[in-house]
CSV table of C-alpha atoms in Angstrom, one decimal:
chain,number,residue,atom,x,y,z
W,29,UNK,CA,43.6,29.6,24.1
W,30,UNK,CA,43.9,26.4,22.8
W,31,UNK,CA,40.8,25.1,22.8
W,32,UNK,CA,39.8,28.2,20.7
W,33,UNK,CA,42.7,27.6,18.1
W,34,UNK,CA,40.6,23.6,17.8
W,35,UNK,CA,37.6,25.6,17.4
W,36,UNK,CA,38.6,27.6,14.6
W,37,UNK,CA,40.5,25.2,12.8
W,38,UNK,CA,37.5,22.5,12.9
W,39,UNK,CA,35.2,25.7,11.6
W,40,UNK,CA,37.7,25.7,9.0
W,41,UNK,CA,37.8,22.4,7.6
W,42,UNK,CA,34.1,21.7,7.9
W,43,UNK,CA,33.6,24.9,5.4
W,44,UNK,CA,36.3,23.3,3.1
W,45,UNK,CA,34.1,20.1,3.2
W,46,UNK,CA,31.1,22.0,2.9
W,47,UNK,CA,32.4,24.1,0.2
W,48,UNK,CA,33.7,21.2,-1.5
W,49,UNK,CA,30.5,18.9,-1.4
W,50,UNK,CA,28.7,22.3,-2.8
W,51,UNK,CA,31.1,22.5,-5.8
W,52,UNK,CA,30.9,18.4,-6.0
W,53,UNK,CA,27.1,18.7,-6.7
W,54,UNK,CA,26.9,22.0,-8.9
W,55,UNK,CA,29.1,20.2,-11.2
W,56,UNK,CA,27.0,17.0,-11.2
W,57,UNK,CA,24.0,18.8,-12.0
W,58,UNK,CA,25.4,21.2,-14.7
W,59,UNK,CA,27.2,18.2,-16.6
W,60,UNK,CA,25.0,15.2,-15.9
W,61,UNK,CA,23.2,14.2,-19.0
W,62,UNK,CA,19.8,13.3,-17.5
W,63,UNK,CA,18.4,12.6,-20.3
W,64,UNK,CA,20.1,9.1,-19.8
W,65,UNK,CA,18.8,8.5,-16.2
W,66,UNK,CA,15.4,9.4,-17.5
W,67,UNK,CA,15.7,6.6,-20.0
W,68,UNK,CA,17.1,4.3,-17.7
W,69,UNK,CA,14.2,5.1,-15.0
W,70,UNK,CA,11.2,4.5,-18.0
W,71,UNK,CA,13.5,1.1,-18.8
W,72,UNK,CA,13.4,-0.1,-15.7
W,73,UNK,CA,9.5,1.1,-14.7
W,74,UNK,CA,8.4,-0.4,-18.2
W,75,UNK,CA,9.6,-3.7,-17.1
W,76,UNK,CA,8.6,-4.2,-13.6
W,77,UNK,CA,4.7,-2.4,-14.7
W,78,UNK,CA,4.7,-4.6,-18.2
W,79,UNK,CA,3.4,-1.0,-19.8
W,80,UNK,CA,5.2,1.3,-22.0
W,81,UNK,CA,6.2,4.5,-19.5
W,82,UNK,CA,7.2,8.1,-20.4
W,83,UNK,CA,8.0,10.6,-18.0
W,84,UNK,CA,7.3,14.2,-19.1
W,85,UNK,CA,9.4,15.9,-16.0
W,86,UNK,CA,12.1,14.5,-14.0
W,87,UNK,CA,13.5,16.9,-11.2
W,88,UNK,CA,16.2,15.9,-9.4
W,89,UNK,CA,16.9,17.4,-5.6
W,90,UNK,CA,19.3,16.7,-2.8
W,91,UNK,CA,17.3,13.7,-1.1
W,92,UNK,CA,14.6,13.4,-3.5
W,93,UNK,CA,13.6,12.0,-7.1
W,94,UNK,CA,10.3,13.6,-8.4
W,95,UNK,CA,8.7,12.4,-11.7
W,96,UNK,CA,5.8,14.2,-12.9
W,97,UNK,CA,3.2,13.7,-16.0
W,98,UNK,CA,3.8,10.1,-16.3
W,99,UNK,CA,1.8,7.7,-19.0
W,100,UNK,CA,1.4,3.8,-18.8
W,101,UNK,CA,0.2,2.5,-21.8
W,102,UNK,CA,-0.4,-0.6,-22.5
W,103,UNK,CA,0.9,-3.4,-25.2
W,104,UNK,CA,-1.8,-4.9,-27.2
W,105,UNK,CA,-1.2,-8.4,-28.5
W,106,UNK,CA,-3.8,-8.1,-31.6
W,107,UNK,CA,-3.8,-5.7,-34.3
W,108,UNK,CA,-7.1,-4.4,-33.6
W,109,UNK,CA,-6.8,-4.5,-29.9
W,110,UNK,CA,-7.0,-0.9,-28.4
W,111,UNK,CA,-4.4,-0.1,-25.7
W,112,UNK,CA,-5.3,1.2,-22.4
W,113,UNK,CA,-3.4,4.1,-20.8
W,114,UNK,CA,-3.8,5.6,-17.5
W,115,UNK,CA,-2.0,8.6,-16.2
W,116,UNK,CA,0.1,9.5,-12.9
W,117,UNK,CA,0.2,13.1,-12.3
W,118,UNK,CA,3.4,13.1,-9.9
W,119,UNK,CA,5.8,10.7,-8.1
W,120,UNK,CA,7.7,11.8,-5.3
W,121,UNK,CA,10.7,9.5,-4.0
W,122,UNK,CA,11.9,10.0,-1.1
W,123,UNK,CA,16.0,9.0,-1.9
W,124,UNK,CA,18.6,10.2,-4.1
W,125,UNK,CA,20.4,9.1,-7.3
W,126,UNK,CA,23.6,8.6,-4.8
W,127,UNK,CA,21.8,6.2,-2.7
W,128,UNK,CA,20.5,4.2,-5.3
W,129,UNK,CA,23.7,4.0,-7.3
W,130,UNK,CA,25.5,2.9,-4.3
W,131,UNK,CA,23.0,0.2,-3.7
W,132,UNK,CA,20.8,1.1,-1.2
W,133,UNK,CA,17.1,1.2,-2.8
W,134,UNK,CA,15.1,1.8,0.6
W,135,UNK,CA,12.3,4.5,-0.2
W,136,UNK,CA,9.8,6.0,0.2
W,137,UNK,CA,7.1,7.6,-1.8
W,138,UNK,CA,4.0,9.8,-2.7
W,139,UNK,CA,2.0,9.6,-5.9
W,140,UNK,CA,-1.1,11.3,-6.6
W,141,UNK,CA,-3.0,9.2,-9.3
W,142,UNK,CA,-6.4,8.1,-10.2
W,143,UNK,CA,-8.1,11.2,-8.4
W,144,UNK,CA,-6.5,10.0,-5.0
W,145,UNK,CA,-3.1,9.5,-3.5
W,146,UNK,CA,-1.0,6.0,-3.3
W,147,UNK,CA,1.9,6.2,-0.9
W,148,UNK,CA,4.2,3.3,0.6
W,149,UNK,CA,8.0,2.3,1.1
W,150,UNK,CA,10.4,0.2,-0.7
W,151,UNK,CA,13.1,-2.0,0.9
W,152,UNK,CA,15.5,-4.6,-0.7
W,153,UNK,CA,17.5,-7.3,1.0
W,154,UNK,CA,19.8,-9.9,0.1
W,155,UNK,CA,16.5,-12.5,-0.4
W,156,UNK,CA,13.1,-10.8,-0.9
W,157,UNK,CA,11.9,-7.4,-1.2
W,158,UNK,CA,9.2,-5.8,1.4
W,159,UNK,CA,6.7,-3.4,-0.6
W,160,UNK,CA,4.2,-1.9,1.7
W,161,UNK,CA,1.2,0.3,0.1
W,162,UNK,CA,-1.5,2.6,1.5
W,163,UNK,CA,-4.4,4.1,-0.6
W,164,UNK,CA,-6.6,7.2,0.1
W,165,UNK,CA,-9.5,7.9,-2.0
W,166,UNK,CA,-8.4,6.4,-5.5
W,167,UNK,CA,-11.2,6.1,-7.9
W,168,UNK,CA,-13.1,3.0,-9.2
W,169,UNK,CA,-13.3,4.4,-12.8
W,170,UNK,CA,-9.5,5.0,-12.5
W,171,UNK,CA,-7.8,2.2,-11.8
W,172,UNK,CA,-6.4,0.0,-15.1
W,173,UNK,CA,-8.0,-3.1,-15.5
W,174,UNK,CA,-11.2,-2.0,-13.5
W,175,UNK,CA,-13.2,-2.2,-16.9
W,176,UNK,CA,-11.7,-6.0,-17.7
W,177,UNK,CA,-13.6,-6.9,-15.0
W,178,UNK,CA,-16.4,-4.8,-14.7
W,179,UNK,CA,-17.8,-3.3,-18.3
W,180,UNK,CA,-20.3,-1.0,-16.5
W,181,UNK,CA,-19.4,2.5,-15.5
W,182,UNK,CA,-18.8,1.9,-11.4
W,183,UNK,CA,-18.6,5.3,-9.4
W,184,UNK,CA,-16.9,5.2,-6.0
W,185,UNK,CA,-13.8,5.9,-3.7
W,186,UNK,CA,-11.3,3.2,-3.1
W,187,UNK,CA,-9.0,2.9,0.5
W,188,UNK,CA,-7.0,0.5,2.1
W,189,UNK,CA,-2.9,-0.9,2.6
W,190,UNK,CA,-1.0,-4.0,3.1
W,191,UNK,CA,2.1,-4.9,2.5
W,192,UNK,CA,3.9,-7.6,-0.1
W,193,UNK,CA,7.2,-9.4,0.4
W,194,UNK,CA,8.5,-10.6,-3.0
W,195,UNK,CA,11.3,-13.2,-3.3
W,196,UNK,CA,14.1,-13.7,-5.7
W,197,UNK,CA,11.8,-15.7,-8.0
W,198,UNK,CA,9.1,-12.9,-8.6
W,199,UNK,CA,5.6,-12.5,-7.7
W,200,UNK,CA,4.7,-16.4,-8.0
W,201,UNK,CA,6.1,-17.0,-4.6
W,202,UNK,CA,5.3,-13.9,-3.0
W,203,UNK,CA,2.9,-13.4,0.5
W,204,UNK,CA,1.3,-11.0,1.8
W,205,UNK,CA,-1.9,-9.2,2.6
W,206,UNK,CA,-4.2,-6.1,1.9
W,207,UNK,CA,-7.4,-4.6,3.0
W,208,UNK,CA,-9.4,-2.9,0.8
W,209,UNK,CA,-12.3,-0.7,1.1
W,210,UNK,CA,-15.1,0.9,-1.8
W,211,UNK,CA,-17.4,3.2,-0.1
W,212,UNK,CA,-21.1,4.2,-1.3
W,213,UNK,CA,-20.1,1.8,-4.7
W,214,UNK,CA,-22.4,2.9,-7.5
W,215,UNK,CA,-22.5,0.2,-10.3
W,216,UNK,CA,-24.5,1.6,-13.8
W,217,UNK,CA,-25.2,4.8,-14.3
W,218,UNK,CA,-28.9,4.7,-16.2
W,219,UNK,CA,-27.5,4.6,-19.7
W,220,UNK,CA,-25.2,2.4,-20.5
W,221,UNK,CA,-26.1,-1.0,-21.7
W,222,UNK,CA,-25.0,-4.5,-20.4
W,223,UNK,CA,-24.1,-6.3,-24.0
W,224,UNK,CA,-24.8,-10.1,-23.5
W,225,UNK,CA,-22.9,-11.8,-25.9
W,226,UNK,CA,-22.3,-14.6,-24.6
W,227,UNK,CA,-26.5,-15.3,-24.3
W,228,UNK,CA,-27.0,-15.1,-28.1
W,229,UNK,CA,-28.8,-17.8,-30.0
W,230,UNK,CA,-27.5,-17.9,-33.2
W,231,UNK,CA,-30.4,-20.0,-35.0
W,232,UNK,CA,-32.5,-17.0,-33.2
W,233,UNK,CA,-32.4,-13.5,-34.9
W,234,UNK,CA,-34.0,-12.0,-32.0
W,235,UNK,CA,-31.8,-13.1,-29.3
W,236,UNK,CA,-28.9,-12.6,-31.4
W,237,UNK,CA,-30.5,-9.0,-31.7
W,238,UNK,CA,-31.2,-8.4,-27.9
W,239,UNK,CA,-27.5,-9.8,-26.9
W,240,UNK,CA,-25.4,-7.2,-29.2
W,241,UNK,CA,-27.8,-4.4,-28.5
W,242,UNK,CA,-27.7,-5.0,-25.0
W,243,UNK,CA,-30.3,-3.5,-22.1
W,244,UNK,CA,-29.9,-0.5,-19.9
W,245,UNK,CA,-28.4,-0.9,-16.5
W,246,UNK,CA,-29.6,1.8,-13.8
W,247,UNK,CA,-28.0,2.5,-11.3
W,248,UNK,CA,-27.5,0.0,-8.5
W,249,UNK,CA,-26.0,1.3,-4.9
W,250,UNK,CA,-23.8,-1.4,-3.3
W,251,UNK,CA,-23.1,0.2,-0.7
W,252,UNK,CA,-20.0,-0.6,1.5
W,253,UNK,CA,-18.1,-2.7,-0.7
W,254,UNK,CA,-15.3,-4.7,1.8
W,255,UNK,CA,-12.4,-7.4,1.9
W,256,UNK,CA,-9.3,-8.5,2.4
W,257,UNK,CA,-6.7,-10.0,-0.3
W,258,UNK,CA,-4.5,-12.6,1.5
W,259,UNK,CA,-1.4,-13.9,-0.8
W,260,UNK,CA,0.2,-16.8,0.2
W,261,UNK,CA,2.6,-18.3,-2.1
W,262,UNK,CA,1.4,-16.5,-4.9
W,263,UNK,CA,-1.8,-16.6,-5.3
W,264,UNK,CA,-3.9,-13.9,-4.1
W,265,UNK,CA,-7.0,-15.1,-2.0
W,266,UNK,CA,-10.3,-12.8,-2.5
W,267,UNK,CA,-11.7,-13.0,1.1
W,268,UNK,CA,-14.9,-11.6,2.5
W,269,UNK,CA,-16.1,-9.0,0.1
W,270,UNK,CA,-19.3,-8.7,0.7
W,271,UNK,CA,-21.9,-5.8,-0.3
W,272,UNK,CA,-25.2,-5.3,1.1
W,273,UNK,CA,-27.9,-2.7,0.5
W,274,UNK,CA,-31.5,-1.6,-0.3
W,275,UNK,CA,-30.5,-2.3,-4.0
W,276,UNK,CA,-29.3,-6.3,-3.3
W,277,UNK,CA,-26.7,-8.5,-2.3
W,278,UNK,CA,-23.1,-9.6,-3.7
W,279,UNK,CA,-20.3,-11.4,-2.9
W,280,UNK,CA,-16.9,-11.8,-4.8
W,281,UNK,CA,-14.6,-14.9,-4.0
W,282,UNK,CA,-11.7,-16.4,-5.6
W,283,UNK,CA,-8.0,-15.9,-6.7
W,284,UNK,CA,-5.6,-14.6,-8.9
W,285,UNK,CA,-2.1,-16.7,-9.5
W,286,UNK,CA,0.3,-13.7,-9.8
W,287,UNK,CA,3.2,-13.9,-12.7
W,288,UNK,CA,5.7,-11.4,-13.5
W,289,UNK,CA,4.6,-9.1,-15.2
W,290,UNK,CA,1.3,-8.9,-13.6
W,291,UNK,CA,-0.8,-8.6,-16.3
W,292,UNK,CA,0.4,-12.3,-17.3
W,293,UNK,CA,-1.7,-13.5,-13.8
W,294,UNK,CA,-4.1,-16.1,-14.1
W,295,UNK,CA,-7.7,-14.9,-12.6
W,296,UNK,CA,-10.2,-17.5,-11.2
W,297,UNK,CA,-13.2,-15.4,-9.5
W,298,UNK,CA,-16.5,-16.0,-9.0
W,299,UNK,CA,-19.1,-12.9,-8.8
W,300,UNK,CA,-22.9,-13.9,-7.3
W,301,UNK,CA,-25.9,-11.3,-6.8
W,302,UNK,CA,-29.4,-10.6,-6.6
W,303,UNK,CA,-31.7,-7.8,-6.9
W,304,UNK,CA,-33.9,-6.7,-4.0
W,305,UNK,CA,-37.7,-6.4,-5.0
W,306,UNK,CA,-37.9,-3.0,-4.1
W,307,UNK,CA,-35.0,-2.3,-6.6
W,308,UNK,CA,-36.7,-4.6,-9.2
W,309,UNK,CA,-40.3,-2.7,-8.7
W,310,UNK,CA,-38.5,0.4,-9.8
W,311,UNK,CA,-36.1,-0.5,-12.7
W,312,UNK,CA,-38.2,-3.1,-15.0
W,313,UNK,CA,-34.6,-3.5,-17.0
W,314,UNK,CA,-33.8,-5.3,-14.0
W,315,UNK,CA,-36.1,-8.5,-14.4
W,316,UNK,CA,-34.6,-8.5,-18.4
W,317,UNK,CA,-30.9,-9.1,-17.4
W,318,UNK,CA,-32.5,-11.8,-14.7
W,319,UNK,CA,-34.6,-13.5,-17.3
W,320,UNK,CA,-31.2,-13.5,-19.5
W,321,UNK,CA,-29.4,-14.8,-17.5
W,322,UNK,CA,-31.5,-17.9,-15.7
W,323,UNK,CA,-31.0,-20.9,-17.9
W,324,UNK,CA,-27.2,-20.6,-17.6
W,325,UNK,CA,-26.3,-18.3,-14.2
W,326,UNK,CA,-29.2,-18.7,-11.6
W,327,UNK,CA,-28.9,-20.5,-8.5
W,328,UNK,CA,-30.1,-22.5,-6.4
W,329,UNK,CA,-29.9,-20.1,-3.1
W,330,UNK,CA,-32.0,-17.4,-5.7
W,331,UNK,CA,-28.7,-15.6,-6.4
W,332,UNK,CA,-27.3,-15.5,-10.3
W,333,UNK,CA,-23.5,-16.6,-10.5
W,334,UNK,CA,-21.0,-15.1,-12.7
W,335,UNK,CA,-17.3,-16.6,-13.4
W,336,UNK,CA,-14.6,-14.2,-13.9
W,337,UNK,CA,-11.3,-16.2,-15.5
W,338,UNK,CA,-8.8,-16.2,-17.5
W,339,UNK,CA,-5.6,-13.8,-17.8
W,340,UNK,CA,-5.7,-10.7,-16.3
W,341,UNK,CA,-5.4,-8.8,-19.3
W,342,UNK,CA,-7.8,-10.6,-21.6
W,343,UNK,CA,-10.5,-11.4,-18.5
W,344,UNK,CA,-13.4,-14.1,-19.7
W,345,UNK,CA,-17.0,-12.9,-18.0
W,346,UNK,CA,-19.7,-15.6,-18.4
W,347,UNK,CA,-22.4,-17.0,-16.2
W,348,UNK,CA,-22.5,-20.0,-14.5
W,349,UNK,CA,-24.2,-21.7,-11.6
W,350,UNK,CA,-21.6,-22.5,-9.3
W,351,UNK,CA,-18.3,-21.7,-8.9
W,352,UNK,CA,-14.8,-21.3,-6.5
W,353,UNK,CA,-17.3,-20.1,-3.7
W,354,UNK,CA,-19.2,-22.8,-3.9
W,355,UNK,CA,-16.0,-25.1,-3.3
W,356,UNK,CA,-13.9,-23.5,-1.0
W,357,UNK,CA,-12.2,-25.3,1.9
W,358,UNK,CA,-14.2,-24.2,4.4
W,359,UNK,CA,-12.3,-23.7,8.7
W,360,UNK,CA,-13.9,-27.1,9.6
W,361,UNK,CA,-13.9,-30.2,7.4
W,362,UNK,CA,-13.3,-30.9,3.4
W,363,UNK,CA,-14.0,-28.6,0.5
W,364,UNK,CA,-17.8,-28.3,-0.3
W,365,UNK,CA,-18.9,-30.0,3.3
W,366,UNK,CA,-21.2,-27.3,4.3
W,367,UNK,CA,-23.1,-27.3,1.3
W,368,UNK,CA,-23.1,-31.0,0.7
W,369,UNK,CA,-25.7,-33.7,0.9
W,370,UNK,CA,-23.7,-36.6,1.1
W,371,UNK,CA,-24.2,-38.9,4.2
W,372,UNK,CA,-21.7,-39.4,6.5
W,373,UNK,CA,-19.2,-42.5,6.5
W,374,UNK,CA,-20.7,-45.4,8.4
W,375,UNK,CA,-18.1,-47.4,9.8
W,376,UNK,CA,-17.4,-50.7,12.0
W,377,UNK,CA,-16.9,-50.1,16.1
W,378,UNK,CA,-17.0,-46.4,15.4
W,379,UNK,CA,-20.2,-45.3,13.8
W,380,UNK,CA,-19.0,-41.6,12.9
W,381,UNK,CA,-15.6,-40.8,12.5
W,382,UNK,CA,-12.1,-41.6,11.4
W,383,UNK,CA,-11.3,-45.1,10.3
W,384,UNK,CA,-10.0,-47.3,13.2
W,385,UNK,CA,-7.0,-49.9,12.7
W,386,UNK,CA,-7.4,-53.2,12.4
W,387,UNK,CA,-6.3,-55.4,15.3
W,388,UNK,CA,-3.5,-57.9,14.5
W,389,UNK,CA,-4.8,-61.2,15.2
W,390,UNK,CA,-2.1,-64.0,16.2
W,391,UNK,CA,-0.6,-66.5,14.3
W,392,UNK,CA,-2.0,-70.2,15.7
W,393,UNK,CA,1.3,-72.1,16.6
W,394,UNK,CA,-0.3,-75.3,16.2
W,395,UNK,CA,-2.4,-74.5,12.2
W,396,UNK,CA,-4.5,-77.0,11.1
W,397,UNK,CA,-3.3,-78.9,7.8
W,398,UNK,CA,-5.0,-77.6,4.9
W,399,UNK,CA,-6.6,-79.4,2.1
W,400,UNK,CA,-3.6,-79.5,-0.3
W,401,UNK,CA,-1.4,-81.3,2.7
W,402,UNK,CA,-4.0,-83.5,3.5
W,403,UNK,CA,-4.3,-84.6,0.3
W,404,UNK,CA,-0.7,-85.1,-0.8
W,405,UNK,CA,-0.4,-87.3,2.8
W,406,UNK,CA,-3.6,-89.8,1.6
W,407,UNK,CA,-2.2,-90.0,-2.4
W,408,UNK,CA,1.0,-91.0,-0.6
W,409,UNK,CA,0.0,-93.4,1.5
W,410,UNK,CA,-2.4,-95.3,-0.8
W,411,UNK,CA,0.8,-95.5,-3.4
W,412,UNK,CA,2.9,-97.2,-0.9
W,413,UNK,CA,-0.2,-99.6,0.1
W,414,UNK,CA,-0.4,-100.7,-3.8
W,415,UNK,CA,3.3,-100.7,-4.0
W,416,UNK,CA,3.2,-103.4,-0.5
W,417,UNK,CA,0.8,-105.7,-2.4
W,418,UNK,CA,2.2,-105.9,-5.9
W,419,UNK,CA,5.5,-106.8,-4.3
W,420,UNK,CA,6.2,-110.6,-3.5
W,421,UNK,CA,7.4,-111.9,-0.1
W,422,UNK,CA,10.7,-113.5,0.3
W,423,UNK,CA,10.5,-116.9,1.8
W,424,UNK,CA,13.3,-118.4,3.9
W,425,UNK,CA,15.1,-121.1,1.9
């Protein structure tokens, strides 16, 4: 009987609390002015992204946050420059406006953006915050900044993860790493034209002419498309991406010093390719773009080199010979020893290798006089001789 009369009252209470939390949240909802919070959550997004953010629709539910129809544009710095925008079509967070009021900001999330899906998990603690990331299927012509770096239209499917641990300081000490993956890459698309400014002769109407009209680009297969981005300290290290195919070769190398906000990050990449023979039999546009760019970007291993710099957001595409690949620390030995022709050090008792220490030799404990003493003793002694013969001798009276 008693243990019946426990039951019912702890039946009792748990509906009060239950009826009470339920009452608690119905009046939340119906007098929270969310209009606020959505303000506060486009703040906040517009100044970690470094975009201007709207949110069309922001649902609120018991353990989740979901933003839908979101726009990034960006903020151009020049009058006539055009922004770029790119939209997210939803954002679900796994977490509630409770948990992150009270301080606790580990989340998770799902957004489906750029024809794909991007989901990951947030956690903050006292010294750095741990973003991990995993992408399925996002695509190439998609993603902002793609066309900074690449101005021909590129088809293809992007996956890959990693994970970034950020410090108090902000991206420029961060470390982490991502792998990244671009199957059946399609660069060009048989229409567009590759606009060589940078080639023009301006003393030569025809070249001037040529560059701004620009020449057709068809469409070039790179295959797999692979590589890892290691961060360490900051800067973000473009590892082994590598393309191969019946089309050619490429290679992309290099790094990117990461700022806050991103799009302040300083980009020093270096992109090298060739055509195959069988791709250059079929497009003849192929041997133009070659022959425009040889006096400035082909290379001595029959590749053509092109230097991607500057800052993210204003990105600086011009060829060039050589470039970070071509003087990268390599496992073994200094930067630029595999390719170099410089003999090796000859030196004494060791005919390769480091430089040996010089034995101390020991000091003589009987040193013969030098010059300068010997000298001083024989001007001495011939004064006193003079000085014995000028002097008279005393005779005994």
């Amino acid at each position: 009987m008693l243990i019946k009369n426990i039951g019912i009252k702890l039946l009792k209470y748990s509906g009060y609390s239950l009826f009470g939390s339920f009452i608690f949240f119905l009046t939340f909802w119906m007098f929270m002015d969310w209009s606020l919070i959505k303000e506060r959550v486009e703040r906040e997004l517009s100044k970690v992204s470094g975009y201007t953010v709207t949110i069309g629709d922001f649902n609120l539910g018991i353990g989740s946050i979901t933003l839908k129809d979101m726009l990034f544009i960006s903020n151009p710095e020049k009058p006539d420059e055009k922004p770029t925008r790119f939209k997210v079509s939803s954002l679900e967070i796994n977490s509630s406006i409770m948990k992150l009021a009270s301080g606790n900001q580990n989340l998770s999330f799902i957004m489906k953006a750029m024809g794909g899906s991007v989901s990951g998990s947030y956690s903050q603690q006292e010294e750095e915050k741990l973003f991990s990331i995993k992408i399925s299927s996002v695509k190439v012509s998609e993603i902002p900044g793609m066309k900074s770096f690449i101005t021909l239209p590129m088809v293809g499917k992007i996956s890959g993860g990693g994970e970034i641990k950020i410090p108090k300081v902000g991206f420029r000490r961060s470390n982490g790493k991502f792998d990244i993956t671009c199957a059946n890459c399609i660069i060009g698309d048989g229409k567009t034209k590759v606009k060589a400014t940078f080639l023009a002769n301006p003393k030569n109407k025809a070249s001037s002419k040529w560059s701004a009209e620009g020449v057709t680009f068809p469409p070039m297969n790179l295959g797999k498309f692979a590589g890892n981005i290691e961060i360490k300290t900051g800067t973000a290290h473009f590892n082994d991406f590598i393309a191969s195919s019946k089309d050619g070769e490429a290679e992309l190398g290099g790094n990117i010093k990461l700022r806050d906000p991103l799009k302040n990050s300083m980009a020093d990449l270096y992109f090298k390719f060739k055509f195959s023979d069988e791709a250059k039999k079929k497009n003849d546009s192929l041997e133009a773009i070659e022959l425009s760019l040889y006096q400035k970007g082909k290379r001595a291993d029959g590749y053509f080199g092109i230097v991607i710099n500057g800052l993210v957001s204003k990105i600086i595409i011009k060829p060039q010979k050589t470039g970070i690949l071509d003087y990268k620390r390599p496992k073994n030995g200094r930067p630029g020893a595999k390719n170099s022709m410089r003999p090796p050090i000859m030196r004494p008792g060791n005919m390769i290798g480091p430089k040996q220490k010089t034995p101390r030799v020991p000091r003589n404990p009987n040193p013969r006089p030098s010059m300068l003493t010997n000298g001083i003793k024989g001007l001495k002694k011939s004064l006193n001789s003079k000085i014995n013969v000028m002097t008279p001798k005393m005779e005994d009276k």
